[in-house]
Coordinates of C-alpha atoms and ligand atoms in Angstrom, one line a residue:
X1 CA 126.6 172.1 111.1
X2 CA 127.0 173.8 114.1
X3 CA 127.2 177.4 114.8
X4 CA 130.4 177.3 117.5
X5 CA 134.3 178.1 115.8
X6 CA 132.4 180.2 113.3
X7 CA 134.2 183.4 114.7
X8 CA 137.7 182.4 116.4
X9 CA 139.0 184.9 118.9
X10 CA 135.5 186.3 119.9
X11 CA 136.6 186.2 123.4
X12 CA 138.9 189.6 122.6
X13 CA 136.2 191.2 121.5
X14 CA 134.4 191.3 124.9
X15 CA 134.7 192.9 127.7
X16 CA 133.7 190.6 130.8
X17 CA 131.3 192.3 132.8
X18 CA 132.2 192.7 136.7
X19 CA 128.8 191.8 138.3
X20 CA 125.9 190.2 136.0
X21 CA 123.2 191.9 137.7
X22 CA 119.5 190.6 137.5
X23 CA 116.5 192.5 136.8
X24 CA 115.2 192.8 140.1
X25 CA 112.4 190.7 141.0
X26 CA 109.6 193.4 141.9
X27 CA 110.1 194.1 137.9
X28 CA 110.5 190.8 136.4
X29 CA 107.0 189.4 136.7
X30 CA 105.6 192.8 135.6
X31 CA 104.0 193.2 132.5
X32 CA 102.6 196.4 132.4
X33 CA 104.9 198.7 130.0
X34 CA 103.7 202.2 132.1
X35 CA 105.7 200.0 135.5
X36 CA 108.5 199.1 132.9
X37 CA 108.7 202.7 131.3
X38 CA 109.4 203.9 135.4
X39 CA 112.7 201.2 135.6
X40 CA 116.1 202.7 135.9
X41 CA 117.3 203.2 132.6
X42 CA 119.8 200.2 132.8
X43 CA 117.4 198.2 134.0
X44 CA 114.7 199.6 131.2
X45 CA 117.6 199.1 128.2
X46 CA 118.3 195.4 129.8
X47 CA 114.4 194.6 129.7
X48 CA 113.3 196.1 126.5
X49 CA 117.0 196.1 124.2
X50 CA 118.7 193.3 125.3
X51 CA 121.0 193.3 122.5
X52 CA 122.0 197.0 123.1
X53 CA 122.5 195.6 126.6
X54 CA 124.7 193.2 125.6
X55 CA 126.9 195.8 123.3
X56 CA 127.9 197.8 126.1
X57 CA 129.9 194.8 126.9
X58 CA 132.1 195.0 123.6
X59 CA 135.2 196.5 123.3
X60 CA 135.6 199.9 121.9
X61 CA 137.7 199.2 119.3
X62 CA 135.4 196.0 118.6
X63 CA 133.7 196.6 114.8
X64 CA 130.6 197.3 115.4
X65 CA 129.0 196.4 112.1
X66 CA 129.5 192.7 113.7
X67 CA 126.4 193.1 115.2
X68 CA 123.3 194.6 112.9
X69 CA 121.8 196.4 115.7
X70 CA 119.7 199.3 115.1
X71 CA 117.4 198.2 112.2
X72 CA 114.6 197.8 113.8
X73 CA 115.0 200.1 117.2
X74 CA 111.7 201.7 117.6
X75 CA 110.5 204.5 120.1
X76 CA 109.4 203.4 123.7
X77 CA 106.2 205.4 122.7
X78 CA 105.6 203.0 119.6
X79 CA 106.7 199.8 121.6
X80 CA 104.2 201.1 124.4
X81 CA 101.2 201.4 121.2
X82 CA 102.5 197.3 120.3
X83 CA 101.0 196.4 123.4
X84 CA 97.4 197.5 123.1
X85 CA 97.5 194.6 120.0
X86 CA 98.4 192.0 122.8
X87 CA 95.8 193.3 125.2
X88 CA 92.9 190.9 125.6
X89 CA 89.9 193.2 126.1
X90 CA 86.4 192.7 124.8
X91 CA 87.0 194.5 121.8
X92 CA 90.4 193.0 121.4
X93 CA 89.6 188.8 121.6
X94 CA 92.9 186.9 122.1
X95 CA 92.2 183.2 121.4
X96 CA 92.9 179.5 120.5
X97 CA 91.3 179.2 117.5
X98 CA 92.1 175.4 116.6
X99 CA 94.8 172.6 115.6
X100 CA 95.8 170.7 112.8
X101 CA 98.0 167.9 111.7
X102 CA 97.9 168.7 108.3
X103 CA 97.8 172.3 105.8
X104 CA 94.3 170.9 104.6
X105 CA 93.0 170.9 108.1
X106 CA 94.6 174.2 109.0
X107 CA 91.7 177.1 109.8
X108 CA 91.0 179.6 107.4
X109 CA 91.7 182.9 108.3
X110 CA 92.2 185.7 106.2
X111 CA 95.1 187.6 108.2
X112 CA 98.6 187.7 107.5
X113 CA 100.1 184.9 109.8
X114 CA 103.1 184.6 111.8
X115 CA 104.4 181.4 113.2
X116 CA 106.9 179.9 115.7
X117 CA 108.8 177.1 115.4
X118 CA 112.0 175.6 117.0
X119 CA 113.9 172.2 118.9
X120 CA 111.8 170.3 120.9
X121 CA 112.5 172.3 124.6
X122 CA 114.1 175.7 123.0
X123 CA 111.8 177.6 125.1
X124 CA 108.3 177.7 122.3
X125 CA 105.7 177.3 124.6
X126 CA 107.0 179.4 126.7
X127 CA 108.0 182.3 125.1
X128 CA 104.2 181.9 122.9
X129 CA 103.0 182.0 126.6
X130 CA 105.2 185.4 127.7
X131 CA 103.8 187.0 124.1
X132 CA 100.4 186.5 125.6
X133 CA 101.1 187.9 129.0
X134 CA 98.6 190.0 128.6
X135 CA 95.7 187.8 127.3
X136 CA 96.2 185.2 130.2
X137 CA 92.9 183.6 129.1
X138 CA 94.4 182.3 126.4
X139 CA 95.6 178.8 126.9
X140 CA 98.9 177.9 125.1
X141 CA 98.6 173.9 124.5
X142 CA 101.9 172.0 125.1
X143 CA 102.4 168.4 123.9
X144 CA 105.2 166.8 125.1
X145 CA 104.4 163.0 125.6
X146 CA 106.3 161.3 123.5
X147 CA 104.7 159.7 120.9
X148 CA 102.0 161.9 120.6
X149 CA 101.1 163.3 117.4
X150 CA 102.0 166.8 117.5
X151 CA 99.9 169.5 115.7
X152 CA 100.0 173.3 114.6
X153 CA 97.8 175.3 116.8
X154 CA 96.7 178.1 115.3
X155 CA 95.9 181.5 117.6
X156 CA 93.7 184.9 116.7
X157 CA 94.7 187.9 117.5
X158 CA 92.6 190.8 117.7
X159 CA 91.3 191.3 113.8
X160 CA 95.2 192.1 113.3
X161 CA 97.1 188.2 112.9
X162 CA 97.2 184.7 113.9
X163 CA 99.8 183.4 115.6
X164 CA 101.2 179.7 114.8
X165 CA 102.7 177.4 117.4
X166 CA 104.7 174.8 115.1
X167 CA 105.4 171.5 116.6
X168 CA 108.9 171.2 118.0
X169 CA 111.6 169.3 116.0
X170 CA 114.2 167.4 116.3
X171 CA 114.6 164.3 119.3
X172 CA 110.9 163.0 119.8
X173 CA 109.7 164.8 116.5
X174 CA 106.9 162.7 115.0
X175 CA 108.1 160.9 111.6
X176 CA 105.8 163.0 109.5
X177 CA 107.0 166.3 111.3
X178 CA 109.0 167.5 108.3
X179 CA 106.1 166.9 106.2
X180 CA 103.7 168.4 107.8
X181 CA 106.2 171.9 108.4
X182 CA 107.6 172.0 105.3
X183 CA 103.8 171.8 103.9
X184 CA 102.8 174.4 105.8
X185 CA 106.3 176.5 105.3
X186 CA 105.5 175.6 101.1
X187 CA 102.1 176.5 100.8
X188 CA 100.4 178.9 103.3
X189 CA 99.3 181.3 101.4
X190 CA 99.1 184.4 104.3
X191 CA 101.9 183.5 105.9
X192 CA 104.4 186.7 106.4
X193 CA 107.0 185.7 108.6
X194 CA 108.3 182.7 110.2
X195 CA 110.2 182.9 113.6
X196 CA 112.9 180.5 114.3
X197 CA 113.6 179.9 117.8
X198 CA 117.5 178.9 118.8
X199 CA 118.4 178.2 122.3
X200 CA 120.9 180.9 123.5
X201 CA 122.5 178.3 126.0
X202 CA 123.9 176.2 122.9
X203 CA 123.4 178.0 119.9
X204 CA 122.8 177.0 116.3
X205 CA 122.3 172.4 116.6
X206 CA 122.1 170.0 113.6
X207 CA 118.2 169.9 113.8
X208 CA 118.4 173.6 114.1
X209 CA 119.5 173.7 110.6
X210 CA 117.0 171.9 108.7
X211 CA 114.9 174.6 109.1
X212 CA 116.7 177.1 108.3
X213 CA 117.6 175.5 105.1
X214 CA 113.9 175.0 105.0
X215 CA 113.4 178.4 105.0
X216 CA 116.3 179.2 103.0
X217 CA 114.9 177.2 100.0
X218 CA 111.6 178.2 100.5
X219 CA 112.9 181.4 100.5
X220 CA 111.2 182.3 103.1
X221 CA 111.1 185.5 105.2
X222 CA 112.1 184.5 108.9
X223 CA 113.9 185.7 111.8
X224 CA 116.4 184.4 115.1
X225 CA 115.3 184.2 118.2
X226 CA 117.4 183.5 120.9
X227 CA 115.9 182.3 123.8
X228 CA 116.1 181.2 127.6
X229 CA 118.7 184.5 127.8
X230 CA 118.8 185.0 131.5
X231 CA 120.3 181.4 131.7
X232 CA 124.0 181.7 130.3
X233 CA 126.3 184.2 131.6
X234 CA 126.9 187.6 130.0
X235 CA 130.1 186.3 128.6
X236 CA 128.9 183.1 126.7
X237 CA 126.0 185.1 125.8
X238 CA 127.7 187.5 124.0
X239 CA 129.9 185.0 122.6
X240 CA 126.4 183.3 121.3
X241 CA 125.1 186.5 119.9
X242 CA 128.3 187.2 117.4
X243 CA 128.3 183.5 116.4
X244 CA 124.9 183.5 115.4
X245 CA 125.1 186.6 113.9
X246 CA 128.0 186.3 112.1
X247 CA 126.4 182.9 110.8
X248 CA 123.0 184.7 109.8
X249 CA 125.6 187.4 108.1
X250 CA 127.4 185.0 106.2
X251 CA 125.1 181.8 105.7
X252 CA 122.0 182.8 105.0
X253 CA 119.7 185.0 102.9
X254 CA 116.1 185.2 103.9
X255 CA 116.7 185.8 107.5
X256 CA 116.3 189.2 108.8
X257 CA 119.8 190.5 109.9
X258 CA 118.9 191.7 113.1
X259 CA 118.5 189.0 116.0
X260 CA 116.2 188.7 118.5
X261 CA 117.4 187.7 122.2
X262 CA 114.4 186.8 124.5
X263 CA 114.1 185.4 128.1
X264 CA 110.4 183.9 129.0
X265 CA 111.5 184.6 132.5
X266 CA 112.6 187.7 132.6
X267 CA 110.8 189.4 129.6
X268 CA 113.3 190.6 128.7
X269 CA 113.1 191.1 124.3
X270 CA 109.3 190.3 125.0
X271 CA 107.9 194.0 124.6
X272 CA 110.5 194.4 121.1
X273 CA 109.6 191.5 120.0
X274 CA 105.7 192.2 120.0
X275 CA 106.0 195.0 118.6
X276 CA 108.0 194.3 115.5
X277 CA 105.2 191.5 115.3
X278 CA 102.7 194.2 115.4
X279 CA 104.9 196.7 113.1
X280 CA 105.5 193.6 110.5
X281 CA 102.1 192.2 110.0
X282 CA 101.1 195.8 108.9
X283 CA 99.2 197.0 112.1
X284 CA 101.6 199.6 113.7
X285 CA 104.0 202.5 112.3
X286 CA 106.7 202.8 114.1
X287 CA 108.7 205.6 112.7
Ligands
GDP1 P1 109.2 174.0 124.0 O1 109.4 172.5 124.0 O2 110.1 174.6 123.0 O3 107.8 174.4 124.0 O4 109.9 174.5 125.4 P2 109.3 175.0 126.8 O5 108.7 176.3 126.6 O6 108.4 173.9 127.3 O7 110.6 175.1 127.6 C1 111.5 174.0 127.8 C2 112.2 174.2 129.1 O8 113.0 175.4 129.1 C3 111.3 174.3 130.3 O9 111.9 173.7 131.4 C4 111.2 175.8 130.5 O10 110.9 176.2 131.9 C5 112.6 176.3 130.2 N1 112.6 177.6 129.6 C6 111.8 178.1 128.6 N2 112.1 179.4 128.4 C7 113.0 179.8 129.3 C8 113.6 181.0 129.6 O11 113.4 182.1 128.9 N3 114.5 181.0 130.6 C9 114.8 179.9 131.3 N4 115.7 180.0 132.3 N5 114.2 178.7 131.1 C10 113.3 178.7 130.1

């Protein structure tokens, strides 16, 4: 089932934005969080709160409960500490640690585990790739030929997590994808929180859905991501946003009420979004 009509009359609820500036393009490729702390505060909220960004563009008298903000909004100072865990430094190894097609073959590693997964072209590699800015050694494996069995790659982090890059579903998924996910999803023992990746240009798809009732029935902990933001306009964002949420709201249980928007592009969500990884796998206080 699809996401769109779940909240008729959205439109009145926003307040179309004259000019949809961009972050300018001195800032967008940086990925130091001292050059983003120096941004214009509009700028600076736009980059690192995208969805307090997008809430200036509600109407006043719009209820704000529709959109679960502020539970996790930490400090710039504690989103600044997130980074060091992303940092590739001698002390701090960022790396591909290995693949598998199937649970049995998956590494052993004794940290808690996140992992990614999402559509076929939602925007995985790529946001896995913006994550790990600041490790650029590490090489973030992307199978696309079709065909080709895809495979769980599993990434260390520091002595603090591993990261897992799920294969994509959905068109071009290999037959035994759902096998092989819902395995994983079922039985890994340290995994703490599974991200589910929708595409903010057309919201919540039919594929889309069989993992989140994967995850629903699992009951699994997991959260939305919304990605490939700087590609619709502020409007249809928005629009996106209070769908979705209104659909996490109402349809689901195990998914964490607050969404995440991200671009790969832009960065903007990256720095939030690395730091609630670093605050939920029990490595960072934030308040
Ligand atoms: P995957 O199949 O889920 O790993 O998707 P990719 O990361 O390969 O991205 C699929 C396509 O979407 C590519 O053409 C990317 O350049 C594009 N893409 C990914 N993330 C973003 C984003 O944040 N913004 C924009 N504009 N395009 C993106």
């Amino acid at each position: 089932m699809a996401a769109p009509g779940l909240l008729p009359g959205v439109g009145r609820l926003i307040e179309m934005p004259a000019a949809l500036g961009r972050l300018s393009r001195a800032y967008s490729k940086s990925h130091a969080f001292t050059e983003v702390l120096q941004l214009p505060k509009m700028e600076l909220t736009k980059l690192v709160f995208p969805l307090q960004e997008l809430q200036r563009h509600l109407l006043p008298d719009a209820k704000p409960d529709l959109l679960q903000l502020r539970i996790f909004d930490p400090s710039l100072e504690a989103i600044a500490r997130a980074e060091s865990f992303f940092t590739a430094t001698p002390r701090n190894r960022i790396e591909y640690v290995s693949s598998a097609v199937r649970l049995d073959h998956a590494p052993d590693l004794p940290r808690p585990e996140v992992c990614f997964i999402g559509r076929s072209n939602v925007g995985k590699s790529s946001l896995i790739k913006a994550l790990f800015s600041l490790a650029p050694e590490v090489e973030v494996r992307v199978s696309k030929t079709p065909g080709h069995t895809k495979k769980m790659n599993f990434f260390k982090v520091g002595k603090y997590f591993t990261l897992v890059d799920m294969p994509g579903y959905g068109y071009r998924a290999p037959e035994d994808f759902v096998d092989m996910v819902e395995t994983y999803l079922k039985e890994r023992k340290n995994l703490l929180r599974t991200f589910l990746l929708v595409d903010s240009v057309v919201g919540i798809q039919k594929a889309d859905n069989i993992a989140i009732e994967m995850c629903e029935d699992f009951a699994l902990p997991y959260v939305m991501v919304l990605t490939k933001i700087d590609k619709p306009s502020k409007g249809r964002l928005l629009k996106q946003v209070l769908e979705i949420q209104k659909f996490v709201d109402t349809k689901t249980q195990g998914c964490f009420p607050q969404l995440f928007p991200v671009s790969a592009m832009t960065y903007s969500g990256i720095h939030l979004l690395r730091c609630f990884i670093a605050t939920i796998t029990g490595n960072l206080k934030t308040n």
